[in-house]
Coordinates of N, CA and C in Angstrom, one line a residue:
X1 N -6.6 2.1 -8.6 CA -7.8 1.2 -8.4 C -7.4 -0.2 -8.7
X2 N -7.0 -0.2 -10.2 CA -6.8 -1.8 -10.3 C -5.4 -2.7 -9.4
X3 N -5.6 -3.7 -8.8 CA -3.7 -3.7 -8.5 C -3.7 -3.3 -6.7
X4 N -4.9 -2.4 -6.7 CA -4.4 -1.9 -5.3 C -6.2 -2.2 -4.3
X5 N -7.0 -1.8 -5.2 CA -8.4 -1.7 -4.5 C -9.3 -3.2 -4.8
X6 N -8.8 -3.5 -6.1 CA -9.6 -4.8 -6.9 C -8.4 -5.6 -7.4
X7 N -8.9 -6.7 -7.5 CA -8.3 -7.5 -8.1 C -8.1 -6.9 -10.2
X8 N -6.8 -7.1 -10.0 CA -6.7 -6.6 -11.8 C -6.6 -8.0 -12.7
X9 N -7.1 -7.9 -13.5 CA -7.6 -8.8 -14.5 C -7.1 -8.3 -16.1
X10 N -6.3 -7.5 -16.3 CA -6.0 -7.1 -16.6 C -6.6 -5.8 -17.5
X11 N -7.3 -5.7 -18.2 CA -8.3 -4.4 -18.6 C -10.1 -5.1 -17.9
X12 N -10.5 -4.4 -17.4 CA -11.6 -4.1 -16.6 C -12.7 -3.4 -17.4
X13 N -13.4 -4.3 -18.2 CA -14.3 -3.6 -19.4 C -16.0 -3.8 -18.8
X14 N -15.8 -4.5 -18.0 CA -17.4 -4.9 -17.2 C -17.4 -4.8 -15.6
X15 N -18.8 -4.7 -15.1 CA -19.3 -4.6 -13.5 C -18.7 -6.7 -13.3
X16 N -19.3 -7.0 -14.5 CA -19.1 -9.0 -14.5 C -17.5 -8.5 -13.6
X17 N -16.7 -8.1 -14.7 CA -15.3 -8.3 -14.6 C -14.3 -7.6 -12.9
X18 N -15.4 -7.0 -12.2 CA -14.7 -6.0 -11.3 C -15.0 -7.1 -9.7
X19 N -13.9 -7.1 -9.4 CA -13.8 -7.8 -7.7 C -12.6 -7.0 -6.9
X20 N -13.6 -6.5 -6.1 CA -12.6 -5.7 -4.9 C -11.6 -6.9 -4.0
X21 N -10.6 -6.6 -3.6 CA -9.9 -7.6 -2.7 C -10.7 -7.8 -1.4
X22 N -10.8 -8.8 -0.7 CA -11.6 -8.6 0.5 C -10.8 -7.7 1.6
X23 N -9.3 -7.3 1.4 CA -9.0 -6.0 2.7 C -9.8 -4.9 2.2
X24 N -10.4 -4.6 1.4 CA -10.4 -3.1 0.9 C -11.3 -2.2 1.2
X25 N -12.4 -2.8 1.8 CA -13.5 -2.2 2.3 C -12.5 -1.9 3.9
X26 N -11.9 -2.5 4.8 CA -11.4 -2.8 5.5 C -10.5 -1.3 5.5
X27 N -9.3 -1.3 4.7 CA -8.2 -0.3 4.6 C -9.6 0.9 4.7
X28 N -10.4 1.0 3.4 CA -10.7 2.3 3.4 C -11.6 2.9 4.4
X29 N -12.9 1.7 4.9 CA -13.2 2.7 6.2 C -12.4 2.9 7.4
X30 N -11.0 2.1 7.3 CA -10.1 2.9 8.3 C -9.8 4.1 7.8
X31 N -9.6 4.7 6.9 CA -9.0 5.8 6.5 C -10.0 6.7 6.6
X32 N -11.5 6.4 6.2 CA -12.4 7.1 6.6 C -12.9 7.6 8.2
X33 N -12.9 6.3 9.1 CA -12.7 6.6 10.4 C -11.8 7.6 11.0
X34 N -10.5 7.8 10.5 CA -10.0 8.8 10.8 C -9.3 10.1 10.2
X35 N -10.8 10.3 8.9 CA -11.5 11.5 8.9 C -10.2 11.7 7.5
X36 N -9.4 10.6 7.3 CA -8.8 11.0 5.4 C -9.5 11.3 4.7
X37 N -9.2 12.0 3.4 CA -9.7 12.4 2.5 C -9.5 10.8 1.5
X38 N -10.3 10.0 1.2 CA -10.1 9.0 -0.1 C -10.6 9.5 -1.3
X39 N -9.6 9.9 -2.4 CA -9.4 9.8 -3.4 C -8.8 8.6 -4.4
X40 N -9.8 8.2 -5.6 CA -9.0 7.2 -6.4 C -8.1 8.5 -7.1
X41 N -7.1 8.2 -8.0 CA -6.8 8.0 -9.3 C -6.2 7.2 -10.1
X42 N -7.2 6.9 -11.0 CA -6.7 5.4 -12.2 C -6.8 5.9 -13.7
X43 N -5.5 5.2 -14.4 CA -5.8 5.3 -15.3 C -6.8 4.2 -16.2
X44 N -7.5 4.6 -17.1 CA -8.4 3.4 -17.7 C -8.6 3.7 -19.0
X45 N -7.5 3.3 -19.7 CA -7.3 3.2 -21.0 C -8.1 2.5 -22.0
X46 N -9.0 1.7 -20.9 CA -10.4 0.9 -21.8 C -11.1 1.8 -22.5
X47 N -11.3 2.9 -22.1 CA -11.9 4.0 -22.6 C -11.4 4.2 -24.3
X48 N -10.0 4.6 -24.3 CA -9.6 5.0 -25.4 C -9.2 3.6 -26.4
X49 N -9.2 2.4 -25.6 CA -8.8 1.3 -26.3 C -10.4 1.0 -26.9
X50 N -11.6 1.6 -26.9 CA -12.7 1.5 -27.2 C -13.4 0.0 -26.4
X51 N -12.6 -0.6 -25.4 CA -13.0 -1.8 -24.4 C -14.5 -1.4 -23.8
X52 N -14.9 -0.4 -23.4 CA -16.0 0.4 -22.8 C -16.1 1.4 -22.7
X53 N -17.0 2.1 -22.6 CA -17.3 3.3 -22.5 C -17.6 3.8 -21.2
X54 N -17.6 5.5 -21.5 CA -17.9 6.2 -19.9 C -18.8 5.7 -19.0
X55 N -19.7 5.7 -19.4 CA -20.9 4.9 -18.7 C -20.7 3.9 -18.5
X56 N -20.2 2.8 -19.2 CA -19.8 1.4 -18.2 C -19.0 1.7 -17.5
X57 N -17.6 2.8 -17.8 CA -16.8 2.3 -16.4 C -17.5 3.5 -16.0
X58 N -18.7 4.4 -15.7 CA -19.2 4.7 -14.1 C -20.3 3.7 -13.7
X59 N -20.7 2.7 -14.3 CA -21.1 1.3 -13.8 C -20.0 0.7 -12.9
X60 N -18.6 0.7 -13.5 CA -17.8 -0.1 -12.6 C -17.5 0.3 -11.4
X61 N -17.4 2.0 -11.2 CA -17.3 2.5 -10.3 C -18.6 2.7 -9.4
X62 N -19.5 2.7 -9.3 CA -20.5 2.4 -9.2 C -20.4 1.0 -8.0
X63 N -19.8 -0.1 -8.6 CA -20.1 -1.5 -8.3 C -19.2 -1.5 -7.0
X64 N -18.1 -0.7 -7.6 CA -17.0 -0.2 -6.2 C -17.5 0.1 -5.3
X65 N -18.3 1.3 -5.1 CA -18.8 2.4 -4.5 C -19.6 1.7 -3.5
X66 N -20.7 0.8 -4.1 CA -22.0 0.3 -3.5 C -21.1 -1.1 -2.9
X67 N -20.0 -2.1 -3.2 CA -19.8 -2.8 -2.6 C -18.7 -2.1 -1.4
X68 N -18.2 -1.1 -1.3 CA -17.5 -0.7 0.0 C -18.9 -0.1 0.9
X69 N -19.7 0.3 0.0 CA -20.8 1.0 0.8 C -21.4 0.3 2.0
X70 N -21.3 -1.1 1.8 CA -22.1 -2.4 2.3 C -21.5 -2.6 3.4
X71 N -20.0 -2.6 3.3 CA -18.8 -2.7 4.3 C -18.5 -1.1 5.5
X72 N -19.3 -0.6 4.9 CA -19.4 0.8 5.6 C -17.7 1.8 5.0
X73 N -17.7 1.5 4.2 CA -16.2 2.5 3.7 C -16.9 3.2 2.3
X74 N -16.3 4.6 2.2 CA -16.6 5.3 1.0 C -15.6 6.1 0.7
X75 N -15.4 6.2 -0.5 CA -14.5 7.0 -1.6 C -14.9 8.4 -1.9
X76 N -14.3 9.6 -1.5 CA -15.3 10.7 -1.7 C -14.7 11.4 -3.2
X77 N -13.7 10.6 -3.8 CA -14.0 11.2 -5.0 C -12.7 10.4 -6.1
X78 N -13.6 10.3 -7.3 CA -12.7 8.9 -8.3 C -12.3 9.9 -9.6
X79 N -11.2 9.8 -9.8 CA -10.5 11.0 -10.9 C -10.2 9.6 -11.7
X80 N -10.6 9.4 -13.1 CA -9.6 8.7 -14.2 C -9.2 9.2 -15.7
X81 N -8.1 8.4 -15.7 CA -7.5 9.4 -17.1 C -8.0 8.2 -18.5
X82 N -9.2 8.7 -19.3 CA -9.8 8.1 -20.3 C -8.6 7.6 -21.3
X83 N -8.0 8.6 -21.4 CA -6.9 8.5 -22.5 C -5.6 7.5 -23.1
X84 N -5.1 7.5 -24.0 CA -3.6 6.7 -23.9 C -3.3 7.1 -25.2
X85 N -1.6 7.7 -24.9 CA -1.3 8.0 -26.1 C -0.8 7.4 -27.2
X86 N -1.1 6.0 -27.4 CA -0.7 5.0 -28.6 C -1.6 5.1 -29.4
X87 N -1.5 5.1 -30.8 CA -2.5 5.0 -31.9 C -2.0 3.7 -32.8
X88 N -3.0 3.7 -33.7 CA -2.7 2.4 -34.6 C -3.6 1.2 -34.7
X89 N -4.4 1.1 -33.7 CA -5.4 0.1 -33.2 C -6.8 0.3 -33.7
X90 N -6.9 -0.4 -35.0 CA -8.2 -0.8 -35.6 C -9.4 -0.1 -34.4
X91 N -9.6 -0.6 -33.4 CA -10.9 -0.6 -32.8 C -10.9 0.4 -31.5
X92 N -9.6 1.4 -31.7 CA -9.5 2.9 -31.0 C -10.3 3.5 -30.8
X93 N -11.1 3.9 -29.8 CA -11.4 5.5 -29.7 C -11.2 6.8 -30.1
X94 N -11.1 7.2 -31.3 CA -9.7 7.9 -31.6 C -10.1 9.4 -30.9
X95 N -11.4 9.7 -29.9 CA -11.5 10.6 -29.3 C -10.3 11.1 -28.2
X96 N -10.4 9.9 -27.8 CA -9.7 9.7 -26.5 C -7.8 9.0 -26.4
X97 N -7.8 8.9 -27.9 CA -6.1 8.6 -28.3 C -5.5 9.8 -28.3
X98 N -4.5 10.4 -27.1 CA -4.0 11.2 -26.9 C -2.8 11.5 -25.8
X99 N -2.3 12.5 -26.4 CA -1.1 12.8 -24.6 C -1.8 14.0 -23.8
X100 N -1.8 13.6 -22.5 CA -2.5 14.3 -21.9 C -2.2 14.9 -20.5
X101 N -2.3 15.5 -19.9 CA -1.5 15.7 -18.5 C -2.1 14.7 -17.2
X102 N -3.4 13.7 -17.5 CA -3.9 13.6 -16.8 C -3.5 11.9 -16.4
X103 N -3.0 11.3 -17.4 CA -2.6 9.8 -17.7 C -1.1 10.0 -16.4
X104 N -1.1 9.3 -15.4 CA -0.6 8.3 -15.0 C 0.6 7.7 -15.1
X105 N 2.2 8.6 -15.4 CA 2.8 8.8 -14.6 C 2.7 10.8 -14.1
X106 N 2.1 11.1 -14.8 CA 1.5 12.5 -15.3 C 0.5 13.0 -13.9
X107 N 0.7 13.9 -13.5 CA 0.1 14.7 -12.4 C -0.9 15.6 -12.2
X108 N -1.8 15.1 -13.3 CA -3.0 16.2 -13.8 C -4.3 15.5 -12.1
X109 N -4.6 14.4 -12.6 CA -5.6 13.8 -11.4 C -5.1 14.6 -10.4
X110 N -4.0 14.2 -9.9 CA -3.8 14.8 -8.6 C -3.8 16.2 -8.2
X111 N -3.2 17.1 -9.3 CA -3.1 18.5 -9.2 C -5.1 18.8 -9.0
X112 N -5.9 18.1 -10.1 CA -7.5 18.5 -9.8 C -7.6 18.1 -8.5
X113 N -7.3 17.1 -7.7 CA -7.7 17.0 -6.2 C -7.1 17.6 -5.4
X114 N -5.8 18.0 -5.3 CA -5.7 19.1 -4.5 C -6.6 20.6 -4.6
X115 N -6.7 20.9 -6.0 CA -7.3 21.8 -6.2 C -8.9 22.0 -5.8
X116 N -9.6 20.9 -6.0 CA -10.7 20.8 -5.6 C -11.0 20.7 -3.8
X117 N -10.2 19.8 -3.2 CA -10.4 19.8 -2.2 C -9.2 20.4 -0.8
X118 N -8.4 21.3 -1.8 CA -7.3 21.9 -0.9 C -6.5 21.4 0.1
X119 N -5.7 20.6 -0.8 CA -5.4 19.2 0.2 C -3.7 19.7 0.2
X120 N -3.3 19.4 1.8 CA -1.9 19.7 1.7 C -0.7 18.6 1.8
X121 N -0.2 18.7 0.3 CA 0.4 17.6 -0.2 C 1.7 16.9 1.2
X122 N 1.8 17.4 1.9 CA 3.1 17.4 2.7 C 2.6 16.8 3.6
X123 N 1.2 16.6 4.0 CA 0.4 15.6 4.3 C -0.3 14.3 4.0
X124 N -0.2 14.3 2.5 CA -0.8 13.5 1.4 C 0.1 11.8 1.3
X125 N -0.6 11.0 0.9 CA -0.2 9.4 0.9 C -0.5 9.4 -1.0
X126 N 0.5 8.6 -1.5 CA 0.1 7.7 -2.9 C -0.1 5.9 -2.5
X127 N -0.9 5.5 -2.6 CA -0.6 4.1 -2.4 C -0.7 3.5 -3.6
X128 N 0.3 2.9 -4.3 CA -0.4 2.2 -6.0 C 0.2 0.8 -5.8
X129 N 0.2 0.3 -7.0 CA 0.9 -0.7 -7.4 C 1.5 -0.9 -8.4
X130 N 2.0 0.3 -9.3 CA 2.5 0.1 -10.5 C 4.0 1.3 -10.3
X131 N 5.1 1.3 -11.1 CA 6.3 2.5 -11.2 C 5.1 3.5 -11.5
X132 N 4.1 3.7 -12.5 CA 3.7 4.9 -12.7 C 2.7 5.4 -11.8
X133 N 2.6 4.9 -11.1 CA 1.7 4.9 -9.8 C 2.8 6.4 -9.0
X134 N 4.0 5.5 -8.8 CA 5.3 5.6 -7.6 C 5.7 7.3 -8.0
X135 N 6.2 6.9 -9.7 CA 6.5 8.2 -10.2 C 5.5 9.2 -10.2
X136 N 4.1 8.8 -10.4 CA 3.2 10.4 -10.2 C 3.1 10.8 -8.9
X137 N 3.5 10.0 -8.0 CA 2.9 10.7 -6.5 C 4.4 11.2 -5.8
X138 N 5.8 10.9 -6.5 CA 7.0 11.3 -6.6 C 7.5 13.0 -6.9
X139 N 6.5 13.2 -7.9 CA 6.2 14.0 -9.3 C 5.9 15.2 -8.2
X140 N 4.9 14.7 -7.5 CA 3.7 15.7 -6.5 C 4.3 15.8 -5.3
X141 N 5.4 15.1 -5.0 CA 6.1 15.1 -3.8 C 4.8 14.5 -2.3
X142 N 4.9 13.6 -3.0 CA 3.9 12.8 -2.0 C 4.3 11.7 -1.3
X143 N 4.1 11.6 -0.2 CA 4.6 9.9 0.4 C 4.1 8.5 -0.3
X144 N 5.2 8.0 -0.9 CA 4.5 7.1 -1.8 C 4.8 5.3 -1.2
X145 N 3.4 4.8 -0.8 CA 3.7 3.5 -0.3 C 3.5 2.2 -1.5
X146 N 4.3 1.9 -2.0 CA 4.5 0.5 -2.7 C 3.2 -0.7 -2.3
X147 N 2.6 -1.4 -3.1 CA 2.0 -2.7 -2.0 C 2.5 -3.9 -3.0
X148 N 2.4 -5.4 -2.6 CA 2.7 -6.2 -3.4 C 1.6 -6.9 -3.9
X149 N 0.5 -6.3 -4.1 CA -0.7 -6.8 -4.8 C -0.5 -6.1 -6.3
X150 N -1.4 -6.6 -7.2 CA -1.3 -6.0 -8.6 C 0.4 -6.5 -9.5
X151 N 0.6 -5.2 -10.1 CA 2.1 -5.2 -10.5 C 3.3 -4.7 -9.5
X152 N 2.8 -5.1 -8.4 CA 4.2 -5.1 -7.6 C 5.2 -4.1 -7.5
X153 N 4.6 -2.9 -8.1 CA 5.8 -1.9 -8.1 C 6.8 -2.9 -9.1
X154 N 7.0 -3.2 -9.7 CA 7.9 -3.5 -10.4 C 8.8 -2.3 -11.6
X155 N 9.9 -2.4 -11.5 CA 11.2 -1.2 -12.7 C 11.9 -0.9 -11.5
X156 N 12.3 0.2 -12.2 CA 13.5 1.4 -11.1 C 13.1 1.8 -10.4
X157 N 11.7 2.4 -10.2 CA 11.4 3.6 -9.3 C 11.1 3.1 -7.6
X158 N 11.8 3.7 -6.8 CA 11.1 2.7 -5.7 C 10.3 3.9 -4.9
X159 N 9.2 3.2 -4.0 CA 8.4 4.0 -3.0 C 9.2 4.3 -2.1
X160 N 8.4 5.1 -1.1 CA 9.1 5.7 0.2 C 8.9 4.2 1.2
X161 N 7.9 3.5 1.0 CA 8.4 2.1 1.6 C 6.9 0.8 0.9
X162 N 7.4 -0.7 1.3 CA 6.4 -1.5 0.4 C 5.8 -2.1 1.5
X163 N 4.3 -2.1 1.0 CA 3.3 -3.1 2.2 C 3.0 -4.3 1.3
X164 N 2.3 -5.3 1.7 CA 2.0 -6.5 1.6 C 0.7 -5.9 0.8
X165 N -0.8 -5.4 1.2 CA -1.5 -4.8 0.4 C -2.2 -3.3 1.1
X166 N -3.2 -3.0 0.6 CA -4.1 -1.9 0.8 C -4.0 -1.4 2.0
X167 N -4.6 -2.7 2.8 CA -5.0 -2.7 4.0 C -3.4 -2.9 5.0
X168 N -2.2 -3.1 4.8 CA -1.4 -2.9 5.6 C -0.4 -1.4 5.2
X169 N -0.5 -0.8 4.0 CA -0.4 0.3 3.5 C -1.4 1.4 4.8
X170 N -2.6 1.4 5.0 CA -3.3 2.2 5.5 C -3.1 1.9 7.1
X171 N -2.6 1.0 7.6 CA -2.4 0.3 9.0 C -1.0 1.6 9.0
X172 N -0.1 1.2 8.8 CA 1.3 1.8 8.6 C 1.0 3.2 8.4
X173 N 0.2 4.2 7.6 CA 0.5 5.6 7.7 C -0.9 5.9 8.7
X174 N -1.3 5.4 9.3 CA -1.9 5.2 10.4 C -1.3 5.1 11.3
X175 N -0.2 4.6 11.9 CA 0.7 4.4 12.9 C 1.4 5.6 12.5
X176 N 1.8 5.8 11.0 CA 3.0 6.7 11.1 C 2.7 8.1 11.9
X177 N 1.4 8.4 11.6 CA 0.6 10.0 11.4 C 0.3 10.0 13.6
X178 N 0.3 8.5 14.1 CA -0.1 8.9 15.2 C 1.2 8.7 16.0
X179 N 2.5 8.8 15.9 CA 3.9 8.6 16.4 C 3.5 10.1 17.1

């Protein structure tokens, strides 16, 4: 989400704080037009950093939802990993301070969306913006496209190839799927 769909600001603790890029509505009712499955998965360690709570970020997602809604694009389903495994921090959640399968380079989100919606991976796209983005959708054996919005794919790990943003990521396996 953050980096790829919105502008990242770095932790996203408010609806105040959340701005979609203007391609995004754009990428995703293309993807919707031809009938993809859109899935988020993000991690949002605000949760366990005690920055907000469940209910605000499904306010955030929420703000998502209704501003692509407007643009006519929708998301049929947002997986996030609450958690993070660092402790030590005065103003922790300590519910949600943990290791978990679900955090982000970790393949838990994704394994629940296949499983929920029987999705065949050999068909499937990762688009992120971060190495742990690159590496979970690596992990899953997924086509993973890099963009240079957010953190840029930045470290070792590289994608199967890098777009400019969202919206030329979904242009490209769009072309690719109709060769």
């Amino acid at each position: 989400r953050d980096g790829v769909i919105n502008k990242d600001f770095s932790f996203i603790k408010s609806i105040d704080e959340f701005e979609l890029y203007d391609f995004s509505a754009e990428a995703i009712r293309l993807l919707n037009q031809k009938n993809y499955l859109v899935c988020v998965v993000t991690n949002q360690s605000v949760i366990a950093r005690n920055l907000c709570t469940e209910e605000e970020l499904r306010d955030i997602h929420n703000k998502m939802e209704s501003l692509l809604g407007i643009e006519g694009a929708f998301i049929d389903h947002i997986y996030y990993c609450p958690h993070h495994p660092d402790y030590g921090f005065l103003e922790e959640n300590k519910a949600f301070k943990k290791e978990c399968s679900c955090r982000k380079p970790n393949t838990g989100m994704i394994e629940e969306a296949v499983k929920q919606f029987n999705i065949d991976i050999s068909r499937s796209y990762l688009i992120g913006d971060s190495e742990r983005d690159i590496m979970c959708g690596q992990r899953m054996g997924l086509t993973t496209i890099g963009v240079q919005t957010g953190n840029a794919v930045k470290g070792n790990i590289s994608p199967d190839c890098m777009k400019e943003t969202l919206l030329d990521a979904v242009e490209y396996l769009i072309q690719k799927n109709n060769e």
